[in-house]
Coordinates of C-alpha atoms in Angstrom, one line a residue:
X1 CA -12.3 -44.4 -2.5
X2 CA -12.1 -40.6 -2.3
X3 CA -15.0 -40.5 0.2
X4 CA -13.2 -43.1 2.4
X5 CA -10.0 -41.0 2.3
X6 CA -11.9 -37.9 3.3
X7 CA -13.6 -39.8 6.1
X8 CA -10.2 -40.8 7.5
X9 CA -9.4 -37.1 7.9
X10 CA -12.7 -36.2 9.7
X11 CA -12.2 -35.9 13.4
X12 CA -14.0 -34.0 16.1
X13 CA -13.1 -30.3 16.0
X14 CA -10.8 -29.4 18.9
X15 CA -12.3 -27.6 21.8
X16 CA -10.4 -24.4 22.2
X17 CA -10.0 -23.2 25.8
X18 CA -12.2 -20.4 27.2
X19 CA -10.9 -16.9 27.5
X20 CA -7.6 -16.6 29.3
X21 CA -8.1 -17.0 33.1
X22 CA -5.1 -17.1 35.4
X23 CA -6.0 -19.5 38.2
X24 CA -4.4 -18.3 41.4
X25 CA -1.9 -20.6 43.0
X26 CA -3.1 -19.8 46.5
X27 CA -6.0 -18.0 48.2
X28 CA -5.6 -14.3 48.7
X29 CA -7.0 -14.6 52.2
X30 CA -4.4 -15.6 54.8
X31 CA -6.1 -18.1 57.1
X32 CA -3.0 -19.9 58.3
X33 CA -3.7 -19.0 62.0
X34 CA -7.4 -19.9 61.9
X35 CA -7.1 -23.0 59.7
X36 CA -7.2 -26.4 61.4
X37 CA -5.2 -29.4 60.3
X38 CA -8.5 -31.4 59.9
X39 CA -9.6 -31.5 56.3
X40 CA -13.2 -31.2 55.5
X41 CA -15.1 -34.3 54.3
X42 CA -15.4 -34.2 50.5
X43 CA -18.8 -35.8 50.1
X44 CA -20.9 -36.1 53.3
X45 CA -19.5 -32.9 54.7
X46 CA -22.5 -32.2 56.9
X47 CA -21.3 -35.0 59.2
X48 CA -18.4 -32.7 60.2
X49 CA -20.7 -31.0 62.7
X50 CA -21.4 -34.3 64.6
X51 CA -25.1 -33.5 64.9
X52 CA -27.3 -36.6 64.4
X53 CA -30.5 -34.6 64.1
X54 CA -29.0 -32.5 61.4
X55 CA -27.6 -35.5 59.6
X56 CA -31.0 -37.1 59.5
X57 CA -32.6 -33.9 58.0
X58 CA -30.0 -33.5 55.3
X59 CA -30.1 -37.1 54.2
X60 CA -33.9 -37.0 54.2
X61 CA -33.8 -33.9 52.0
X62 CA -31.4 -35.6 49.5
X63 CA -34.0 -38.4 49.1
X64 CA -37.2 -36.4 49.1
X65 CA -36.4 -32.9 47.8
X66 CA -38.6 -32.1 44.8
X67 CA -36.0 -30.2 42.8
X68 CA -33.6 -33.2 43.2
X69 CA -36.3 -35.6 41.9
X70 CA -36.9 -33.3 39.0
X71 CA -33.1 -33.2 38.3
X72 CA -33.0 -37.0 38.4
X73 CA -35.7 -37.3 35.7
X74 CA -33.7 -34.9 33.6
X75 CA -30.7 -37.1 33.9
X76 CA -32.8 -40.1 32.9
X77 CA -34.1 -38.2 29.9
X78 CA -30.5 -37.3 28.9
X79 CA -29.4 -40.9 29.2
X80 CA -32.3 -42.1 27.1
X81 CA -31.4 -39.4 24.5
X82 CA -27.9 -40.9 24.3
X83 CA -29.3 -44.3 23.4
X84 CA -31.6 -42.7 20.9
X85 CA -28.7 -40.9 19.2
X86 CA -26.5 -43.9 19.2
X87 CA -29.2 -45.9 17.4
X88 CA -28.7 -43.8 14.3
X89 CA -25.2 -45.2 14.0
X90 CA -26.4 -48.7 13.4
X91 CA -28.2 -50.4 10.5
X92 CA -32.0 -50.1 10.5
X93 CA -34.1 -53.2 9.8
X94 CA -37.8 -53.2 9.1
X95 CA -40.6 -55.6 8.2
X96 CA -43.7 -54.8 6.1
X97 CA -46.7 -56.9 5.0
X98 CA -49.7 -56.0 2.9
X99 CA -52.8 -57.7 1.5
X100 CA -54.8 -56.1 -1.3
X101 CA -58.1 -57.3 -2.9
X102 CA -60.0 -55.7 -5.7
X103 CA -59.6 -54.6 -9.3
X104 CA -57.9 -51.7 -11.1
X105 CA -60.8 -51.1 -13.5
X106 CA -64.2 -52.6 -14.3
X107 CA -62.7 -54.5 -17.2
X108 CA -60.1 -56.3 -15.0
X109 CA -60.9 -59.4 -13.0
X110 CA -60.7 -59.4 -9.2
X111 CA -57.2 -60.0 -7.9
X112 CA -55.7 -60.8 -4.5
X113 CA -52.2 -59.6 -3.9
X114 CA -50.2 -60.7 -0.8
X115 CA -46.8 -59.2 0.0
X116 CA -44.2 -59.6 2.7
X117 CA -41.0 -57.5 2.7
X118 CA -37.8 -57.1 4.6
X119 CA -35.8 -53.9 4.3
X120 CA -32.4 -52.9 5.7
X121 CA -30.6 -49.6 5.4
X122 CA -27.4 -48.1 6.8
X123 CA -26.2 -44.6 6.4
X124 CA -22.4 -44.8 6.6
X125 CA -20.8 -42.5 9.1
X126 CA -17.8 -41.8 6.9
X127 CA -17.4 -38.2 8.0
X128 CA -18.1 -38.7 11.7
X129 CA -21.3 -36.7 12.0
X130 CA -23.2 -39.4 13.8
X131 CA -20.3 -40.1 16.1
X132 CA -20.1 -36.4 17.0
X133 CA -23.9 -36.3 17.6
X134 CA -23.5 -39.2 20.0
X135 CA -20.6 -37.4 21.7
X136 CA -22.7 -34.3 22.2
X137 CA -25.6 -36.4 23.7
X138 CA -23.1 -38.1 26.1
X139 CA -21.7 -34.8 27.2
X140 CA -25.3 -33.4 27.7
X141 CA -26.0 -36.4 29.9
X142 CA -22.8 -35.9 31.9
X143 CA -23.8 -32.2 32.3
X144 CA -27.2 -33.2 33.6
X145 CA -25.7 -35.5 36.1
X146 CA -23.2 -32.8 37.3
X147 CA -26.1 -30.3 37.5
X148 CA -27.9 -32.8 39.8
X149 CA -24.8 -33.1 41.9
X150 CA -24.5 -29.3 42.2
X151 CA -28.1 -29.1 43.2
X152 CA -27.5 -31.8 45.9
X153 CA -24.7 -29.7 47.3
X154 CA -27.0 -26.6 47.3
X155 CA -29.9 -28.5 49.0
X156 CA -27.7 -29.9 51.7
X157 CA -26.3 -26.4 52.4
X158 CA -29.7 -24.8 52.4
X159 CA -31.1 -27.4 54.9
X160 CA -28.1 -26.8 57.2
X161 CA -28.4 -23.1 57.0
X162 CA -32.1 -23.2 57.8
X163 CA -31.4 -25.6 60.7
X164 CA -28.7 -23.4 62.3
X165 CA -30.8 -20.3 61.8
X166 CA -33.8 -22.0 63.5
X167 CA -31.4 -23.1 66.3
X168 CA -30.0 -19.6 66.8
X169 CA -33.5 -18.1 66.8
X170 CA -34.8 -20.6 69.3
X171 CA -31.9 -19.9 71.7
X172 CA -32.3 -16.2 71.3
X173 CA -36.0 -16.5 72.0
X174 CA -35.2 -18.3 75.3
X175 CA -32.8 -15.5 76.2
X176 CA -35.5 -13.0 75.3
X177 CA -37.9 -14.6 77.7
X178 CA -35.2 -14.4 80.5
X179 CA -34.9 -10.7 79.7
X180 CA -38.6 -10.3 80.0
X181 CA -38.6 -11.9 83.4
X182 CA -35.7 -9.7 84.5
X183 CA -37.5 -6.6 83.3
X184 CA -40.7 -7.6 85.0
X185 CA -38.8 -8.0 88.3
X186 CA -37.1 -4.7 87.7
X187 CA -40.4 -3.0 87.1
X188 CA -41.8 -4.5 90.2
X189 CA -38.9 -3.1 92.2
X190 CA -39.2 0.3 90.5
X191 CA -42.9 0.4 91.4
X192 CA -42.1 -0.1 95.1
X193 CA -39.4 2.6 95.0
X194 CA -41.9 4.9 93.3
X195 CA -44.5 4.3 96.0
X196 CA -41.7 5.0 98.6
X197 CA -41.1 8.3 96.8
X198 CA -37.5 7.5 95.9
X199 CA -38.0 7.8 92.1
X200 CA -40.4 9.5 89.7
X201 CA -42.8 7.9 87.2
X202 CA -40.4 8.4 84.3
X203 CA -38.3 5.5 85.3
X204 CA -41.3 3.2 85.3
X205 CA -42.5 4.4 81.9
X206 CA -39.0 3.8 80.5
X207 CA -38.8 0.3 81.8
X208 CA -42.3 -0.6 80.6
X209 CA -41.4 0.7 77.1
X210 CA -38.3 -1.6 77.1
X211 CA -40.5 -4.5 78.3
X212 CA -42.9 -3.9 75.3
X213 CA -39.9 -3.8 72.9
X214 CA -38.5 -7.0 74.4
X215 CA -41.8 -8.8 74.0
X216 CA -42.1 -7.6 70.4
X217 CA -38.6 -8.9 69.8
X218 CA -39.6 -12.3 71.1
X219 CA -42.6 -12.4 68.8
X220 CA -40.3 -11.5 65.8
X221 CA -37.8 -14.2 66.7
X222 CA -40.6 -16.8 67.0
X223 CA -42.1 -15.7 63.6
X224 CA -38.6 -15.9 62.0
X225 CA -38.0 -19.3 63.4
X226 CA -41.4 -20.6 62.1
X227 CA -40.5 -19.2 58.7
X228 CA -37.2 -21.0 58.6
X229 CA -38.8 -24.2 59.6
X230 CA -41.4 -23.9 56.9
X231 CA -38.6 -23.2 54.4
X232 CA -36.9 -26.3 55.6
X233 CA -40.1 -28.3 55.1
X234 CA -40.1 -27.3 51.4
X235 CA -36.4 -28.5 51.2
X236 CA -37.4 -31.8 52.8
X237 CA -40.3 -32.3 50.3
X238 CA -42.9 -32.0 53.1
X239 CA -46.0 -29.9 53.5
X240 CA -45.5 -29.5 57.3
X241 CA -42.4 -28.2 59.1
X242 CA -40.3 -30.7 61.1
X243 CA -41.6 -31.0 64.7
X244 CA -39.8 -31.9 67.9
X245 CA -36.4 -30.6 66.9
X246 CA -34.1 -30.5 70.0
X247 CA -31.1 -28.7 68.4
X248 CA -28.3 -30.6 70.2
X249 CA -24.9 -29.2 70.5
X250 CA -22.5 -29.6 67.6
X251 CA -19.0 -31.0 67.8
X252 CA -16.4 -28.6 69.2
X253 CA -14.3 -27.2 66.4
X254 CA -16.9 -27.8 63.8
X255 CA -17.2 -24.0 63.3
X256 CA -13.4 -23.6 63.0
X257 CA -11.7 -23.1 59.6
X258 CA -11.0 -26.5 58.0
X259 CA -7.9 -27.2 56.0
X260 CA -8.4 -25.7 52.6
X261 CA -7.5 -27.2 49.2
X262 CA -5.8 -25.2 46.4
X263 CA -7.8 -23.2 44.0
X264 CA -7.0 -25.5 41.0
X265 CA -8.2 -28.5 43.1
X266 CA -11.4 -26.6 43.9
X267 CA -12.2 -26.0 40.2
X268 CA -11.6 -29.7 39.5
X269 CA -13.9 -30.7 42.3
X270 CA -16.9 -28.5 42.0
X271 CA -19.7 -29.9 39.8
X272 CA -21.0 -26.5 38.9
X273 CA -17.7 -25.9 37.2
X274 CA -17.3 -29.3 35.6
X275 CA -20.8 -29.1 34.2
X276 CA -20.1 -26.1 31.9
X277 CA -16.9 -27.8 30.8
X278 CA -19.0 -30.7 29.5
X279 CA -21.3 -28.1 27.8
X280 CA -18.3 -26.8 25.9
X281 CA -17.6 -30.3 24.6
X282 CA -21.2 -30.8 23.6
X283 CA -21.4 -27.5 21.8
X284 CA -18.2 -28.1 19.9
X285 CA -19.4 -31.6 18.9
X286 CA -22.6 -30.1 17.5
X287 CA -20.6 -27.5 15.6
X288 CA -18.8 -30.5 14.0
X289 CA -22.2 -32.0 13.1
X290 CA -23.3 -28.8 11.5
X291 CA -20.1 -28.6 9.4
X292 CA -20.7 -32.2 8.2
X293 CA -23.8 -31.1 6.5
X294 CA -21.5 -29.8 3.8
X295 CA -20.3 -33.3 3.0
X296 CA -22.1 -36.0 1.0
X297 CA -24.2 -38.7 2.6
X298 CA -24.0 -42.3 1.6
X299 CA -26.7 -44.9 2.4
X300 CA -26.6 -48.6 1.7
X301 CA -30.1 -50.1 1.0
X302 CA -31.2 -53.7 0.7
X303 CA -34.7 -55.0 0.4
X304 CA -36.3 -58.4 -0.2
X305 CA -40.0 -59.3 -0.7
X306 CA -42.2 -62.2 -1.6
X307 CA -45.4 -61.7 -3.5
X308 CA -48.3 -64.0 -4.3
X309 CA -50.9 -63.0 -6.9
X310 CA -54.3 -64.6 -7.4
X311 CA -56.5 -63.6 -10.3
X312 CA -60.0 -64.9 -10.8
X313 CA -59.4 -67.8 -8.4
X314 CA -56.2 -68.9 -10.2
X315 CA -53.0 -68.4 -8.0
X316 CA -49.6 -67.7 -9.4
X317 CA -46.4 -69.0 -7.8
X318 CA -44.9 -66.8 -5.2
X319 CA -42.3 -64.4 -6.5
X320 CA -39.2 -63.3 -4.6
X321 CA -37.9 -59.8 -5.4
X322 CA -34.5 -58.7 -4.0
X323 CA -32.9 -55.2 -4.5
X324 CA -29.9 -53.4 -3.2
X325 CA -28.0 -50.3 -4.0
X326 CA -26.1 -47.2 -2.8
X327 CA -27.6 -43.8 -2.5
X328 CA -25.5 -40.6 -2.6
X329 CA -26.8 -37.1 -1.7
X330 CA -24.8 -33.9 -1.7
X331 CA -26.2 -30.4 -1.0
X332 CA -25.7 -28.1 -4.0
X333 CA -27.8 -25.0 -3.2
X334 CA -29.8 -24.4 0.0
X335 CA -30.0 -20.7 0.2
X336 CA -27.3 -20.5 2.9
X337 CA -29.1 -22.7 5.4
X338 CA -26.1 -24.9 6.2
X339 CA -23.7 -21.9 6.6
X340 CA -26.2 -20.1 8.8
X341 CA -26.6 -23.3 11.0
X342 CA -22.8 -23.5 11.3
X343 CA -22.6 -19.9 12.5
X344 CA -25.4 -20.6 15.0
X345 CA -23.5 -23.5 16.5
X346 CA -20.2 -21.6 16.4
X347 CA -21.8 -18.8 18.5
X348 CA -23.3 -21.4 20.9
X349 CA -19.8 -22.9 21.4
X350 CA -18.4 -19.4 22.1
X351 CA -21.3 -18.8 24.6
X352 CA -20.5 -22.1 26.3
X353 CA -16.9 -21.1 26.7
X354 CA -17.9 -17.8 28.3
X355 CA -20.3 -19.6 30.6
X356 CA -17.5 -21.9 31.7
X357 CA -15.2 -19.0 32.4
X358 CA -17.9 -17.3 34.5
X359 CA -18.5 -20.5 36.4
X360 CA -14.8 -20.6 37.4
X361 CA -14.7 -17.0 38.4
X362 CA -17.9 -17.4 40.5
X363 CA -16.5 -20.6 42.1
X364 CA -13.3 -18.8 43.1
X365 CA -15.1 -15.8 44.4
X366 CA -17.6 -17.9 46.3
X367 CA -14.9 -19.8 48.0
X368 CA -12.9 -16.7 48.9
X369 CA -16.1 -14.9 50.2
X370 CA -17.0 -17.9 52.4
X371 CA -13.5 -18.1 53.9
X372 CA -13.5 -14.3 54.7
X373 CA -17.0 -14.7 56.2
X374 CA -15.9 -17.5 58.5
X375 CA -12.7 -15.8 59.5
X376 CA -14.5 -12.6 60.4
X377 CA -17.3 -14.5 62.2
X378 CA -14.8 -16.5 64.2
X379 CA -13.0 -13.3 65.3
X380 CA -16.3 -11.7 66.2
X381 CA -17.4 -14.7 68.3
X382 CA -14.0 -14.7 70.2
X383 CA -14.6 -11.0 71.1
X384 CA -18.2 -11.7 72.1
X385 CA -17.2 -14.6 74.3
X386 CA -14.7 -12.4 76.1
X387 CA -17.4 -9.8 76.6
X388 CA -19.9 -12.4 77.8
X389 CA -17.4 -13.8 80.3
X390 CA -16.9 -10.3 81.7
X391 CA -20.7 -9.9 81.9
X392 CA -21.1 -13.1 83.8
X393 CA -18.4 -12.0 86.2
X394 CA -20.2 -8.7 86.7
X395 CA -23.5 -10.5 87.5
X396 CA -21.8 -12.7 90.0
X397 CA -20.1 -9.7 91.7
X398 CA -23.4 -7.7 91.8
X399 CA -25.1 -10.6 93.5
X400 CA -22.4 -10.8 96.1
X401 CA -22.5 -7.1 96.8
X402 CA -26.3 -7.3 97.1
X403 CA -26.0 -10.2 99.6
X404 CA -23.5 -8.0 101.5
X405 CA -26.0 -5.1 101.5
X406 CA -23.7 -2.8 99.5
X407 CA -26.0 -2.5 96.4
X408 CA -29.7 -2.7 95.9
X409 CA -31.7 -5.2 93.8
X410 CA -32.0 -2.6 91.0
X411 CA -28.3 -2.8 90.4
X412 CA -28.3 -6.6 90.3
X413 CA -31.2 -6.7 87.8
X414 CA -29.7 -4.0 85.6
X415 CA -26.4 -5.9 85.5
X416 CA -28.3 -9.1 84.6
X417 CA -30.1 -7.2 81.8
X418 CA -26.8 -6.1 80.3
X419 CA -25.5 -9.7 80.5
X420 CA -28.5 -11.1 78.7
X421 CA -28.1 -8.5 75.9
X422 CA -24.5 -9.5 75.5
X423 CA -25.5 -13.2 75.5
X424 CA -28.0 -12.5 72.7
X425 CA -25.3 -10.9 70.7
X426 CA -23.1 -13.9 71.3
X427 CA -25.8 -16.2 70.1
X428 CA -26.2 -14.1 66.9
X429 CA -22.4 -14.3 66.4
X430 CA -22.4 -18.1 66.9
X431 CA -25.2 -18.5 64.4
X432 CA -23.4 -16.4 61.9
X433 CA -20.3 -18.5 62.5
X434 CA -22.2 -21.8 61.9
X435 CA -23.7 -20.4 58.7
X436 CA -20.3 -19.3 57.5
X437 CA -18.9 -22.8 58.3
X438 CA -21.6 -24.3 56.2
X439 CA -20.8 -21.8 53.4
X440 CA -17.1 -22.8 53.4
X441 CA -17.9 -26.5 53.2
X442 CA -20.5 -25.9 50.5
X443 CA -18.0 -23.8 48.5
X444 CA -15.4 -26.5 48.7
X445 CA -17.7 -29.5 48.3
X446 CA -17.4 -32.1 45.6
X447 CA -20.1 -34.7 45.0
X448 CA -22.8 -35.4 47.5

């Protein structure tokens, strides 16, 4: 009766909150002017860009990525461990059978003994240790699933970043080829002017040096694009990079700042924050299990068997044997093992709380950094677009002046070179803006 009363007082130890963390009520970055009214998609957020080619790549990666498949097997292991832990809470039933033939000594006659037995045992969970063990296993399984979800968010973001990088590099490579063509035409004009005695050889050498640098830049851009495509292949679970990518245009406004949720909503949404919270619950539950080792253990046993004995050819009637009882065990002296185990699990619970606090800080900083990056990238692109428009106007005017005979072809080609350099800068800025837009959606993403 005393044990039953003690069991009624045994509950899971409460999980104390992690170190004090003041969650901000709003973001420190003011994005009111840049933020759109369109909220980002909570799950399939890559579809916000309206790029069918990109959608197919991301969804293929979510199915075939090796890291995600590994994470799925870990979730299956954790779920199986929950079932294994839960099994300890139920009665155990076993069958046994034996057949023995022989004699105990040379003076005894030969004997045949046949035996069949059924045994049942049940360790009562009076103090809740088995329930806490099951709770810890369940929280571990939840944490494994949340880890898988966080990895899905990361894989989707990495595929998108690699795709937009490859897109930007391909477009810059095309601009570089146009610059090479312009330089080649300019060098040809310069050669004719040199032959006419209008300029010296220094101008030709300078332009040829620039041509060599431009060709080297194209080779670097091509190499960087191949590297990004091969990195994308790993994310897609393939041995070869994707071929035939056309890099279609994205939806207008996809690079703009989406409507942002509040910091507290972000922490409730992100799986890489919710996972450490489950780890705290699992660690506290295991601490409770360790403390229950100080309490007695009570086991109910029941066994039944039927035996048949045959001696010297004469058989005795089968005999049925039934036994039952209660076993009680209580640790008295173990050299401090139980206390040391409690201290270990208490330290692990404290560690889990600190990991949870760090996860929240990282999530908030990650979101703020992504928002700042997108805001600055958008501002930079706006300035570059203005500069590019001015460059295009200058090219048009120089061509008109050339047609009117007011400037030579050298001026036209030099103006076009300047325009192409500005266009390359704009492509770099647009690529950075797309990457930042992916970072914002990845930072604010929930499940995938």
